[in-house]
Coordinates of C-alpha atoms in Angstrom, one line a residue:
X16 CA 44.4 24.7 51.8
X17 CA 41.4 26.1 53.6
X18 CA 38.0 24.6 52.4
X19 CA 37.3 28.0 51.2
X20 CA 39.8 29.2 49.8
X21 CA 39.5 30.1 45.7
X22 CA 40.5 28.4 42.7
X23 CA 43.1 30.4 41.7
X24 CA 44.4 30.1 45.6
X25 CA 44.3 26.6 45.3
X26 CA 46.2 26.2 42.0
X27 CA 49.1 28.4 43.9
X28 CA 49.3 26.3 46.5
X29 CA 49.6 23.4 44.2
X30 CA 52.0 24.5 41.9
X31 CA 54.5 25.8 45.0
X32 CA 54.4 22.3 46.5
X33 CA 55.1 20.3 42.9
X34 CA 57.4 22.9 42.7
X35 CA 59.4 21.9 45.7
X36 CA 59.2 18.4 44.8
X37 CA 61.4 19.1 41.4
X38 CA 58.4 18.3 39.0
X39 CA 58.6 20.4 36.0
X40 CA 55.9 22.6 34.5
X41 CA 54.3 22.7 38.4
X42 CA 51.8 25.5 37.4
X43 CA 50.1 23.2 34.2
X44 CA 50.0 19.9 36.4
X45 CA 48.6 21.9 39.1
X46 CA 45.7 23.0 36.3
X47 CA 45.1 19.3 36.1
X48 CA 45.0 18.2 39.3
X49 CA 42.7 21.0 40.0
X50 CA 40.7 20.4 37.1
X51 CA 39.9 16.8 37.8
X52 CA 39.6 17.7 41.6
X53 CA 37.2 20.2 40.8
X54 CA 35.4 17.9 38.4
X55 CA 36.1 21.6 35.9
X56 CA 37.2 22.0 32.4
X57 CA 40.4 24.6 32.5
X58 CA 38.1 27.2 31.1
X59 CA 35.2 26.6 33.6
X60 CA 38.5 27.1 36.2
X61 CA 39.9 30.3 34.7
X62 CA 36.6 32.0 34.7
X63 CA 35.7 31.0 38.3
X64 CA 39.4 31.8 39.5
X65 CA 37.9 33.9 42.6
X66 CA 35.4 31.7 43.4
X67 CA 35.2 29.8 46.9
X68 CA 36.0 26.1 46.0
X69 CA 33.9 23.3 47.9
X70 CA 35.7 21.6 50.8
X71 CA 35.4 18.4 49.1
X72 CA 37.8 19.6 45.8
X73 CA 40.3 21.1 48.3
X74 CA 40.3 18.0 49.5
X75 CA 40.6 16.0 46.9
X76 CA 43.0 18.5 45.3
X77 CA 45.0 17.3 48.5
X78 CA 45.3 13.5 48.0
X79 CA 45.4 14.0 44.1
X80 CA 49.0 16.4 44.8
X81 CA 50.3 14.3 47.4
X82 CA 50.6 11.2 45.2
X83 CA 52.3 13.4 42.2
X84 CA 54.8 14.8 44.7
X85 CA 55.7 10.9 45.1
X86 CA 56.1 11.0 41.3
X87 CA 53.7 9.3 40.5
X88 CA 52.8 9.6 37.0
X89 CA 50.2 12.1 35.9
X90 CA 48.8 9.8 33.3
X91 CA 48.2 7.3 36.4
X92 CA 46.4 9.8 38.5
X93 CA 44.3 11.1 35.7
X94 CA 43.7 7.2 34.9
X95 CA 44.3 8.8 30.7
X96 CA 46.9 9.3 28.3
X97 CA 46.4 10.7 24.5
X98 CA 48.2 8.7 21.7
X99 CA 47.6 9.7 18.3
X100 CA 45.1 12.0 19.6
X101 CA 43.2 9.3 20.7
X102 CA 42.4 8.8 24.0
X103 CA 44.1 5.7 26.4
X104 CA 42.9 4.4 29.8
X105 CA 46.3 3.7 31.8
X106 CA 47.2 1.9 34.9
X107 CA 49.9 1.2 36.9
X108 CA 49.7 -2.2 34.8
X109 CA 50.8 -0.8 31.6
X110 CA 53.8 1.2 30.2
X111 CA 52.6 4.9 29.2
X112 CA 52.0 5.7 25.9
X113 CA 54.5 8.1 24.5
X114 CA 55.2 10.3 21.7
X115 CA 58.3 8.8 20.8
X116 CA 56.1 5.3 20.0
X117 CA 53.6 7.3 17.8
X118 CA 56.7 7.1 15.3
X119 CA 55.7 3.3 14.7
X120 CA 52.6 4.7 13.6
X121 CA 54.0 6.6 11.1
X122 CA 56.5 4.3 9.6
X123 CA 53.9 1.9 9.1
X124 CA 51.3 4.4 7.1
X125 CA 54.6 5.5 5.0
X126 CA 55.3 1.5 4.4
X127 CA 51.6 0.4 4.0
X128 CA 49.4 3.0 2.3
X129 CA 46.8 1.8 1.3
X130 CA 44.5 2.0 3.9
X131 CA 42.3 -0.1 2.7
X132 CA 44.0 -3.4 3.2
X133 CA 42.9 -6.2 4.9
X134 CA 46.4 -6.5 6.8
X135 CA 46.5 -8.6 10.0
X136 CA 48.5 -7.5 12.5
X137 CA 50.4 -9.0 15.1
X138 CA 51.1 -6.5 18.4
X139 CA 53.3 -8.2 20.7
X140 CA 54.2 -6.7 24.3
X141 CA 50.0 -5.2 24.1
X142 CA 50.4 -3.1 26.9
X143 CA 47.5 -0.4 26.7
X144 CA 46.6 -1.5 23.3
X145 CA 48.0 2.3 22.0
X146 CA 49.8 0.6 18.8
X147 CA 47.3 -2.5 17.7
X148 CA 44.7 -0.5 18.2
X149 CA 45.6 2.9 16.7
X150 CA 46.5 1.1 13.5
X151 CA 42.8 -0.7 13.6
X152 CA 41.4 2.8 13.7
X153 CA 43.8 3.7 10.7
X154 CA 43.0 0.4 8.8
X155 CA 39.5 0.2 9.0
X156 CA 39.7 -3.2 7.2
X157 CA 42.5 -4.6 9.2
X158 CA 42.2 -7.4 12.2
X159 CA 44.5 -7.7 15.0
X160 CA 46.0 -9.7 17.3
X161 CA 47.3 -8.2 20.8
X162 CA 49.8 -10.2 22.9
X163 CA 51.1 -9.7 26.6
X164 CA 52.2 -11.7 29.5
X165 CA 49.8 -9.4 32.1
X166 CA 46.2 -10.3 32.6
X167 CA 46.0 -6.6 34.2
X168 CA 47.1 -5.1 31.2
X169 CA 45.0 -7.3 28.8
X170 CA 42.6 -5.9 30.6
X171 CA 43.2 -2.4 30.1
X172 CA 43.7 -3.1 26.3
X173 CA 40.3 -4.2 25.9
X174 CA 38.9 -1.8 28.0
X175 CA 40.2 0.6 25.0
X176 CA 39.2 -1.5 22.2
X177 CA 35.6 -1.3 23.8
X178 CA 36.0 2.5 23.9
X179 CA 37.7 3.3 20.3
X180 CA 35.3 1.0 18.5
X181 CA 37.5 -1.8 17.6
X182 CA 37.0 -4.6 19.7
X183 CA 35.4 -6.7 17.1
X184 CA 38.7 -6.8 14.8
X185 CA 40.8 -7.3 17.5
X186 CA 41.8 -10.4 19.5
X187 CA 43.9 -9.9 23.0
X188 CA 45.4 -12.8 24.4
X189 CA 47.9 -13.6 26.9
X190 CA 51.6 -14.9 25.9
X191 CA 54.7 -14.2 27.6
X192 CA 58.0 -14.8 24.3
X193 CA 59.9 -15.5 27.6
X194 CA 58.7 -18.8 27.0
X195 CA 59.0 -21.6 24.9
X196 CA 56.4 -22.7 22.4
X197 CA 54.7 -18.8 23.1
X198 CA 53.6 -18.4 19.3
X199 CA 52.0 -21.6 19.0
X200 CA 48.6 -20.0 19.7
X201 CA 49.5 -17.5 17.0
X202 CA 47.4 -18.5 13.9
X203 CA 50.0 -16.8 11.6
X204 CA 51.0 -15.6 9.1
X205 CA 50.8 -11.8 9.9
X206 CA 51.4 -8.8 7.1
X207 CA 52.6 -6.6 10.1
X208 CA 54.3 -7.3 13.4
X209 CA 55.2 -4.2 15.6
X210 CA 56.4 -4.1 18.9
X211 CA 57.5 -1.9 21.7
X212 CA 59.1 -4.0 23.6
X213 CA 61.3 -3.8 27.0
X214 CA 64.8 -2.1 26.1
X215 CA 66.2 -0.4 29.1
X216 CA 69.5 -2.2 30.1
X217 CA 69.0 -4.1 33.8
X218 CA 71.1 -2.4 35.8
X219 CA 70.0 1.3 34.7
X220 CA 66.0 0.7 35.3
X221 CA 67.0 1.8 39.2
X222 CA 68.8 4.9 37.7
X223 CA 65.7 5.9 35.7
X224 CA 63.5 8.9 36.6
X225 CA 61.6 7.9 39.3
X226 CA 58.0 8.5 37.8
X227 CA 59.7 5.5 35.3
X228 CA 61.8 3.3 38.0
X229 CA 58.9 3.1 40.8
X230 CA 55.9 3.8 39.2
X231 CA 55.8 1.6 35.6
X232 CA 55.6 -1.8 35.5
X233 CA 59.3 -3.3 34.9
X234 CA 58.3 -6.0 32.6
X235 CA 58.1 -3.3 30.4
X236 CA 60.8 -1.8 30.9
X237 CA 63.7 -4.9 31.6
X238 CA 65.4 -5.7 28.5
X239 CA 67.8 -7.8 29.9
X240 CA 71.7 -6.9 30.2
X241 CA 72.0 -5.2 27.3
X242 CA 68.6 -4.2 26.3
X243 CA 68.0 -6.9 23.6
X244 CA 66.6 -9.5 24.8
X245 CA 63.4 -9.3 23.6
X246 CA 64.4 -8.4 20.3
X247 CA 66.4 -11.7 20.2
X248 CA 63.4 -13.6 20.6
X249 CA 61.2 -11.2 18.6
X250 CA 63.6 -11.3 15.7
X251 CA 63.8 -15.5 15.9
X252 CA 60.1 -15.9 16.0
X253 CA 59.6 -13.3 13.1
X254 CA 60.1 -15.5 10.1
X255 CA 57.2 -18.0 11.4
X256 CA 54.9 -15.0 12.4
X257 CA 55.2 -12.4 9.6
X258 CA 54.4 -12.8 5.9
X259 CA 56.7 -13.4 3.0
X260 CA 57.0 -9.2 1.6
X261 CA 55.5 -8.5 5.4
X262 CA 56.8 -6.0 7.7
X263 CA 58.0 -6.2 11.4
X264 CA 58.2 -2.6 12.6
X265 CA 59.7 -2.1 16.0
X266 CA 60.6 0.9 18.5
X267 CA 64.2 0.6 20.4
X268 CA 65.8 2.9 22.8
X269 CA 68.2 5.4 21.7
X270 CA 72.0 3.7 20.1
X271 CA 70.2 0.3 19.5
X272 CA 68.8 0.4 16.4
X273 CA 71.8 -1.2 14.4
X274 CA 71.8 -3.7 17.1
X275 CA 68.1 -4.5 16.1
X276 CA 68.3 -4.1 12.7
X277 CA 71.6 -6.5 13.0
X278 CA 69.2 -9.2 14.9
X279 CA 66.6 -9.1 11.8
X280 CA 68.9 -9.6 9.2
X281 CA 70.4 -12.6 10.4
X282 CA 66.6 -13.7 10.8
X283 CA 66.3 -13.2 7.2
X284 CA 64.8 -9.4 6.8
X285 CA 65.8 -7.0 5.0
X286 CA 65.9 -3.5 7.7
X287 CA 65.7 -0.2 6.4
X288 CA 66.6 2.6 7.5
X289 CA 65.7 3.8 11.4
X290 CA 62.8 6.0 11.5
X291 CA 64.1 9.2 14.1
X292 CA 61.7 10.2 16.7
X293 CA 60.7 14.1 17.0
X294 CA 63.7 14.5 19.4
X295 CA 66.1 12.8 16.1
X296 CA 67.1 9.6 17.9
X297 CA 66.6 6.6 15.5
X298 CA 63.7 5.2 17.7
X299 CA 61.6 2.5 15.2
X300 CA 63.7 -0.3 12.9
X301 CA 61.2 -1.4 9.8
X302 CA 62.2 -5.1 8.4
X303 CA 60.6 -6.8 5.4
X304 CA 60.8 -10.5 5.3

């Protein structure tokens, strides 16, 4: 890519090399890239097309492609990811929000209403903070309390509190329910637990895309040899941590949900029915104690 060489030249060239590196939807990636290169909004790039770009964006269009044609993850190079239509810092320290978790969001405002509660909430497995803190901004009265075993990410999570508004009702603290003893910091009880916790079986994490596999952090992703390990301990803990008529509301991977509903049953909740995902796998179990 020549230093003056247009826009539009320069999205080409982009979109042909993610092309050969098997990423999907080359030509709308390359708009991004180009667009946070160029330090341009997509329209500000469409109606300069045929413009001479500076040196320095063909140059930093450079370094921005080559690390997505090492897959890795867009929402990492753009440092952003929107949940909920709210928008999430990301780093390599945190799992990237998804639409498939926005479903938690919705089962809980079908279970709980009133939006005017006073709920606390209980977020373990924090990550960017895309659950807790969507559901502060939907519960303007509710508090929170954000758990994960990474200082990194705790940092990232607050770094979005700050930015959404919602620090103040919202405590992040680190805990890792790999250990014993992890909810005796937990000032319980809670009217709402929810969780996205690891679920991919051990030995397929390797098998996973590789924007997944080598680029998100595994903690988030191990669930053990069969994918339910956290839920095990979720599901013991749950009786101490969530309210008598409270709700734990949790997102598995795709076939586990009878599992998980299974595990908070004989932890004395009563599941209800899986909640599907827009893709219609049964991808969030709600349980009332």
């Amino acid at each position: 890519m020549a230093g003056n060489a247009s826009y539009d030249a320069l999205l080409r060239d982009t979109a042909v090399a993610l092309t050969a590196a098997g990423i999907d939807n080359a030509r709308f990636e390359a708009r991004l890239l180009l667009s946070r290169a160029a330090g341009l909004t997509i329209e500000q790039l469409i109606s300069r097309g045929r413009d001479p770009a500076p040196a320095a964006s063909a140059l930093a269009l450079r370094e921005l492609t080559a690390r997505r044609v090492r897959r890795e993850p867009m929402a990492y190079i753009l440092g952003e990811r929107e949940f909920w239509g709210l928008p999430f810092r990301v780093s390599p320290a945190v799992l990237i929000p998804r639409p498939d978790s926005e479903t938690v969001i919705e089962t809980v405002l079908d279970l709980l209403p009133d939006r005017s509660r006073q709920l606390r909430i209980l977020d373990l497995g924090l990550g960017s903070g895309c659950l807790l803190l969507t559901l502060l901004r939907e519960y303007p009265q509710a508090t929170g309390v954000g758990i994960d075993a990474s200082e990194a990410a705790l940092a990232i999570a607050q770094a979005n509190a700050d930015a959404l508004g919602v620090a103040s009702r919202a405590r992040l603290q680190a805990g890792d329910w790999r250990r014993d003893g992890w909810t005796s910091s937990l000032e319980g009880p809670f009217d709402l637990l929810v969780s996205n916790p690891p679920y991919i079986e051990s030995a397929t994490v390797e098998g996973l895309m590789p924007e997944v596999s080598a680029h998100e952090p595994r903690l988030a992703l191990d669930g053990g040899a069969d994918g339910l390990a956290a839920y095990r301990l979720i599901a013991a803990a749950a009786p101490r941590l969530v309210a008598t008529g409270g709700w734990a509301v949790v997102e598995g991977g795709e076939g586990q949900a009878p599992d998980i509903a299974a595990l908070f049953a004989a932890a004395g909740f009563t599941p209800r029915p899986a909640r599907q995902d827009l893709g219609g796998v049964d991808r969030v179990v709600p349980a009332q104690h």
